[in-house]
PDB file of C-alpha atoms in Angstrom:
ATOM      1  CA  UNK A1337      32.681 -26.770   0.069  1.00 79.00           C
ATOM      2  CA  UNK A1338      29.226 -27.669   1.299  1.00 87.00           C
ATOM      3  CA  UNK A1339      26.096 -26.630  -0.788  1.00 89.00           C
ATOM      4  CA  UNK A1340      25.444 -23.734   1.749  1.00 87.00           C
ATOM      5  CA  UNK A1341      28.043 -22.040   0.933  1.00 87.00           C
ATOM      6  CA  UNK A1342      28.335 -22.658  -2.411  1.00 86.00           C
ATOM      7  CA  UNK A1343      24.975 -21.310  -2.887  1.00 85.00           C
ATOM      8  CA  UNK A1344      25.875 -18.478  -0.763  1.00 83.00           C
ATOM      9  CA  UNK A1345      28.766 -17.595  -2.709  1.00 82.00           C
ATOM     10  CA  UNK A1346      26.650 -17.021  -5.986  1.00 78.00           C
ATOM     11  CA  UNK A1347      23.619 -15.273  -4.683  1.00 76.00           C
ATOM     12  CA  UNK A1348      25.453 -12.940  -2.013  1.00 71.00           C
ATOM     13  CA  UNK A1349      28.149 -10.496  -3.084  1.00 64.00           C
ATOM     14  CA  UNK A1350      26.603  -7.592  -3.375  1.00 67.00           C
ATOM     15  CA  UNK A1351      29.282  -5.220  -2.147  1.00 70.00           C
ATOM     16  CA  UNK A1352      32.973  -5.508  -0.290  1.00 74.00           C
ATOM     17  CA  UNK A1353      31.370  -6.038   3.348  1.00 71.00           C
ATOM     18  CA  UNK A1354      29.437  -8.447   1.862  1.00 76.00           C
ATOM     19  CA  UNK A1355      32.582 -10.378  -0.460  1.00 81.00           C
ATOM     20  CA  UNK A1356      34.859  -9.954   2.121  1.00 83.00           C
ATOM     21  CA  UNK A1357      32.660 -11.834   5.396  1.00 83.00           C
ATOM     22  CA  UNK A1358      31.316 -14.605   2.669  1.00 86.00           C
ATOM     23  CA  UNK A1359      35.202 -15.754   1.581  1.00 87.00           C
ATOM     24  CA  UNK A1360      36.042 -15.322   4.821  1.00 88.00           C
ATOM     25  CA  UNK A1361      33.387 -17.789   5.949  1.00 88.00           C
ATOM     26  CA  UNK A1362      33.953 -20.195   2.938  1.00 88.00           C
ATOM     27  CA  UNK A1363      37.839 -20.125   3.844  1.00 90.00           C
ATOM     28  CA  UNK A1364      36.125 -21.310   7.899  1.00 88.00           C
ATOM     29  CA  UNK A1365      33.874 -23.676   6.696  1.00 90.00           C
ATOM     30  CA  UNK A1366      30.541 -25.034   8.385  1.00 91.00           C
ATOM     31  CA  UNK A1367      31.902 -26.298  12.078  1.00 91.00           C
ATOM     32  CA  UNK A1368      31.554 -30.019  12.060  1.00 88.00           C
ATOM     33  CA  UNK A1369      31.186 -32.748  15.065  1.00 88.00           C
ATOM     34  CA  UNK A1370      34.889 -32.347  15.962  1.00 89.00           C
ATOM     35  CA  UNK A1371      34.765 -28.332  17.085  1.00 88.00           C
ATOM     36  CA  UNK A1372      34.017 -28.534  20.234  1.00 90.00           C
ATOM     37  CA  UNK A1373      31.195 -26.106  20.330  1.00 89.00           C
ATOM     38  CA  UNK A1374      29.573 -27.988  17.871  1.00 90.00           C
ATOM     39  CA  UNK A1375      30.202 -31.912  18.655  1.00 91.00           C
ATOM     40  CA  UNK A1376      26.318 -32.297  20.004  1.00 93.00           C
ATOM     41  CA  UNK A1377      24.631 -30.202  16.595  1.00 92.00           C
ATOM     42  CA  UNK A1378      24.988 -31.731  13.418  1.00 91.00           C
ATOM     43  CA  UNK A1379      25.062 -29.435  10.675  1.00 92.00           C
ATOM     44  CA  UNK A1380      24.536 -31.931   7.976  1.00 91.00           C
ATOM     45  CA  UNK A1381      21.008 -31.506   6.701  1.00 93.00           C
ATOM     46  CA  UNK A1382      21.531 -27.415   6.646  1.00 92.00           C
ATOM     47  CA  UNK A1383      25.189 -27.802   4.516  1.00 91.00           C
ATOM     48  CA  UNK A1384      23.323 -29.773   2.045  1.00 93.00           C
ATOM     49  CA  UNK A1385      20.299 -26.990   1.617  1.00 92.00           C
ATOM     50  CA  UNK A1386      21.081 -24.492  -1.291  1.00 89.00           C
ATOM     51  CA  UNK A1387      19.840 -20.672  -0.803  1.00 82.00           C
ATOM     52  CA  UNK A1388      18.797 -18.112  -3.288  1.00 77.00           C
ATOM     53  CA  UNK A1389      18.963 -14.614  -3.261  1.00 72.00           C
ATOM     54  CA  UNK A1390      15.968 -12.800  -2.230  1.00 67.00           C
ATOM     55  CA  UNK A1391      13.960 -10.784  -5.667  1.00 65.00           C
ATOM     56  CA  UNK A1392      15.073  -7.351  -5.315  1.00 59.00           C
ATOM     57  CA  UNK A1393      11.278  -6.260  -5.627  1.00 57.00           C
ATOM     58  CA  UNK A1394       9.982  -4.708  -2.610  1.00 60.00           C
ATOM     59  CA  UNK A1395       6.417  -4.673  -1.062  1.00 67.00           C
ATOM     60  CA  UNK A1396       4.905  -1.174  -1.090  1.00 76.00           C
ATOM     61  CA  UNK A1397       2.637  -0.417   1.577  1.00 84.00           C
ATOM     62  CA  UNK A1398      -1.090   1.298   0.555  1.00 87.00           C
ATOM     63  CA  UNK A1399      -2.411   4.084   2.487  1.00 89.00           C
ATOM     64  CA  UNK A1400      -4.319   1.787   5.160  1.00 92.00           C
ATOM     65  CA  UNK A1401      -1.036  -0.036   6.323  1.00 90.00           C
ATOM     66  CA  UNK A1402       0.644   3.166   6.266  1.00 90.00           C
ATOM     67  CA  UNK A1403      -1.653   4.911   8.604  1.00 93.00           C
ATOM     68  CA  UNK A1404      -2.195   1.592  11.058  1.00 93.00           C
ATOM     69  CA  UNK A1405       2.302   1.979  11.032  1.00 92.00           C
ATOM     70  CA  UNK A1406       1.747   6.042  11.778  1.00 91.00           C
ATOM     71  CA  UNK A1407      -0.916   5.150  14.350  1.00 93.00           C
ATOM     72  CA  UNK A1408       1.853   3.136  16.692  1.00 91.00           C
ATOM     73  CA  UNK A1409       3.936   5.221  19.095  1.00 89.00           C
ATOM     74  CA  UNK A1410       7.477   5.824  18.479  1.00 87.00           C
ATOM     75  CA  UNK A1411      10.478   4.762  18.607  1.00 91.00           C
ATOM     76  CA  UNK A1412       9.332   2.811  15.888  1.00 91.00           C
ATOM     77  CA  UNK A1413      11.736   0.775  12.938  1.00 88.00           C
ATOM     78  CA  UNK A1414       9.104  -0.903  10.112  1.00 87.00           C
ATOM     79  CA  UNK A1415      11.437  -3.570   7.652  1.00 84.00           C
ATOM     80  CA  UNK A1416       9.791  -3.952   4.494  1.00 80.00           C
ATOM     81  CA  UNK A1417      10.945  -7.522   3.139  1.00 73.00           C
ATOM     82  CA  UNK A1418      13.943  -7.021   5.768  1.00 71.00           C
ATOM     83  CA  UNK A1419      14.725  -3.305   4.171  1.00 76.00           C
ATOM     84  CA  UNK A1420      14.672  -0.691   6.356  1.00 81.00           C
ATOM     85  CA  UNK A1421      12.135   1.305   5.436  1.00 85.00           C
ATOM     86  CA  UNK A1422      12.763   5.104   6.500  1.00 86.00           C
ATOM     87  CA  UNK A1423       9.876   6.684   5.408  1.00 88.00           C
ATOM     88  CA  UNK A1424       7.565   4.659   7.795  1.00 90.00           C
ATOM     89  CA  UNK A1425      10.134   4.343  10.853  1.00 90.00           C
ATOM     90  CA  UNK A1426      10.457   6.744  13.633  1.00 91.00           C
ATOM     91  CA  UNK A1427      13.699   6.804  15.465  1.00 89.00           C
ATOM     92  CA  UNK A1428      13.052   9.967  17.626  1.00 89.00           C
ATOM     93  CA  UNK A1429      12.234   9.658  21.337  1.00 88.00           C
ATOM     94  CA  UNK A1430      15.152   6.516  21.932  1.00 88.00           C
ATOM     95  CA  UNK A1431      16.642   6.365  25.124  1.00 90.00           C
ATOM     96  CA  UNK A1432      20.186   7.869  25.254  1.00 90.00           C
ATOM     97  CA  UNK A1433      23.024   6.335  24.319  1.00 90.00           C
ATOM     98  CA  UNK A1434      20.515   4.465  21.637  1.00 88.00           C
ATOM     99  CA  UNK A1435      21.110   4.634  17.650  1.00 82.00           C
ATOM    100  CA  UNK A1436      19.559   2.567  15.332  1.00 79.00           C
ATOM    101  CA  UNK A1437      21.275   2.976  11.884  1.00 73.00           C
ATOM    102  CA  UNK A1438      21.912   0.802   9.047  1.00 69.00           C
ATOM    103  CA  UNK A1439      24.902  -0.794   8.103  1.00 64.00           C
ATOM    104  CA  UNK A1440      25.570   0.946   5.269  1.00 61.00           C
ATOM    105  CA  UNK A1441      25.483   4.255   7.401  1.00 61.00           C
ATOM    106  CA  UNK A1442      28.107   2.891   9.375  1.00 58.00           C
ATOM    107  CA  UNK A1443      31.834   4.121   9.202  1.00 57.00           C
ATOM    108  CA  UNK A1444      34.571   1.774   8.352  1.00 57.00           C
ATOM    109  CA  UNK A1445      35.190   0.836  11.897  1.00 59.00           C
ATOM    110  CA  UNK A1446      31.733  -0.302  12.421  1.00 58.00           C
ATOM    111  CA  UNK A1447      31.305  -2.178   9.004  1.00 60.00           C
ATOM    112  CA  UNK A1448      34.727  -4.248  10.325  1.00 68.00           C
ATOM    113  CA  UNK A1449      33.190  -5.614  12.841  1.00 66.00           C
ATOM    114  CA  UNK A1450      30.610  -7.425  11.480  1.00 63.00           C
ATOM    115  CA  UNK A1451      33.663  -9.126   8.623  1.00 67.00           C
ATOM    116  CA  UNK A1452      36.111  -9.803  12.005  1.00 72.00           C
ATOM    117  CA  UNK A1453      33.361 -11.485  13.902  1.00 73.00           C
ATOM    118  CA  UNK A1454      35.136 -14.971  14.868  1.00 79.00           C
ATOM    119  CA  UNK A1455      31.877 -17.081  14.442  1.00 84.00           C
ATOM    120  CA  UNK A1456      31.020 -18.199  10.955  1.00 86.00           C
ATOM    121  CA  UNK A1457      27.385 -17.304  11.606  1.00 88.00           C
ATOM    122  CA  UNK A1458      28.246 -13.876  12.100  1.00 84.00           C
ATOM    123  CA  UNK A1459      29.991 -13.516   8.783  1.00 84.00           C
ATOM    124  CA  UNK A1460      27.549 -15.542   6.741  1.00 84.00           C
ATOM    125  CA  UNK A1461      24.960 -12.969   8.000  1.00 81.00           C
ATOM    126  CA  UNK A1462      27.218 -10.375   7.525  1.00 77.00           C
ATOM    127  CA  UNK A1463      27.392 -11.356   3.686  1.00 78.00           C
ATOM    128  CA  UNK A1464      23.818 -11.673   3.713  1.00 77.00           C
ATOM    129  CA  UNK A1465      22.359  -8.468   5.427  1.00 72.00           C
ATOM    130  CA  UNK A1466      21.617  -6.202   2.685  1.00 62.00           C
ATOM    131  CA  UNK A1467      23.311  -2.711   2.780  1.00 51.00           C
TER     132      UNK A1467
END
């Protein structure tokens, strides 16, 4: 197992989505020159890079920043350290047929497909994205 994943597997199993898309990614493996896809990109340098988890502390946002966020029109989604941040977002006035939601607000059938995605990418973030 590269040292990617390995790193991946210790920082990142927060819940089931998450557990489930990271073995199913470890059980893929990193493509290497013989997929097809991937004969021209060499993966090398990024299977040898270890990650971290991110700290669970969270920026807060003071009163200035707050207003300056108010201040621009909506729809508007703010990420605070890549956390949806509710309080300071402003989903009203999308177009039809437009939700923004998070994952975790998802029903089962939504949260699958982000763990039956066929590209390893798309499960690694899967395992990543916080909840």
């Amino acid at each position: 197992m590269s040292a990617l994943l390995e790193s991946l597997q210790t920082a990142f199993s927060e819940s089931v989505l998450s557990k489930t898309a990271l073995d199913q990614a470890i059980a893929i493996g990193l493509p290497n020159p013989r997929s097809e896809q991937w004969k021209y990109t060499s993966l090398r340098a990024l299977s040898a890079r270890r990650f971290a988890a991110p700290s669970t502390l969270l920026l807060t946002l003071d009163d200035a920043t707050k207003a300056a966020i108010a201040a621009i029109p909506s729809p508007r989604v703010i990420l605070v350290n890549g956390v949806f941040d509710a309080a300071n977002s402003d989903r009203s006035n999308l177009p039809d047929g437009l939700a923004i939601q998070t994952s975790a607000s998802n029903d089962a059938d939504d949260q699958s497909r982000f763990i039956n995605a066929k590209d390893i990418f798309a499960k690694l973030n899967a395992a990543i994205a916080r909840q």
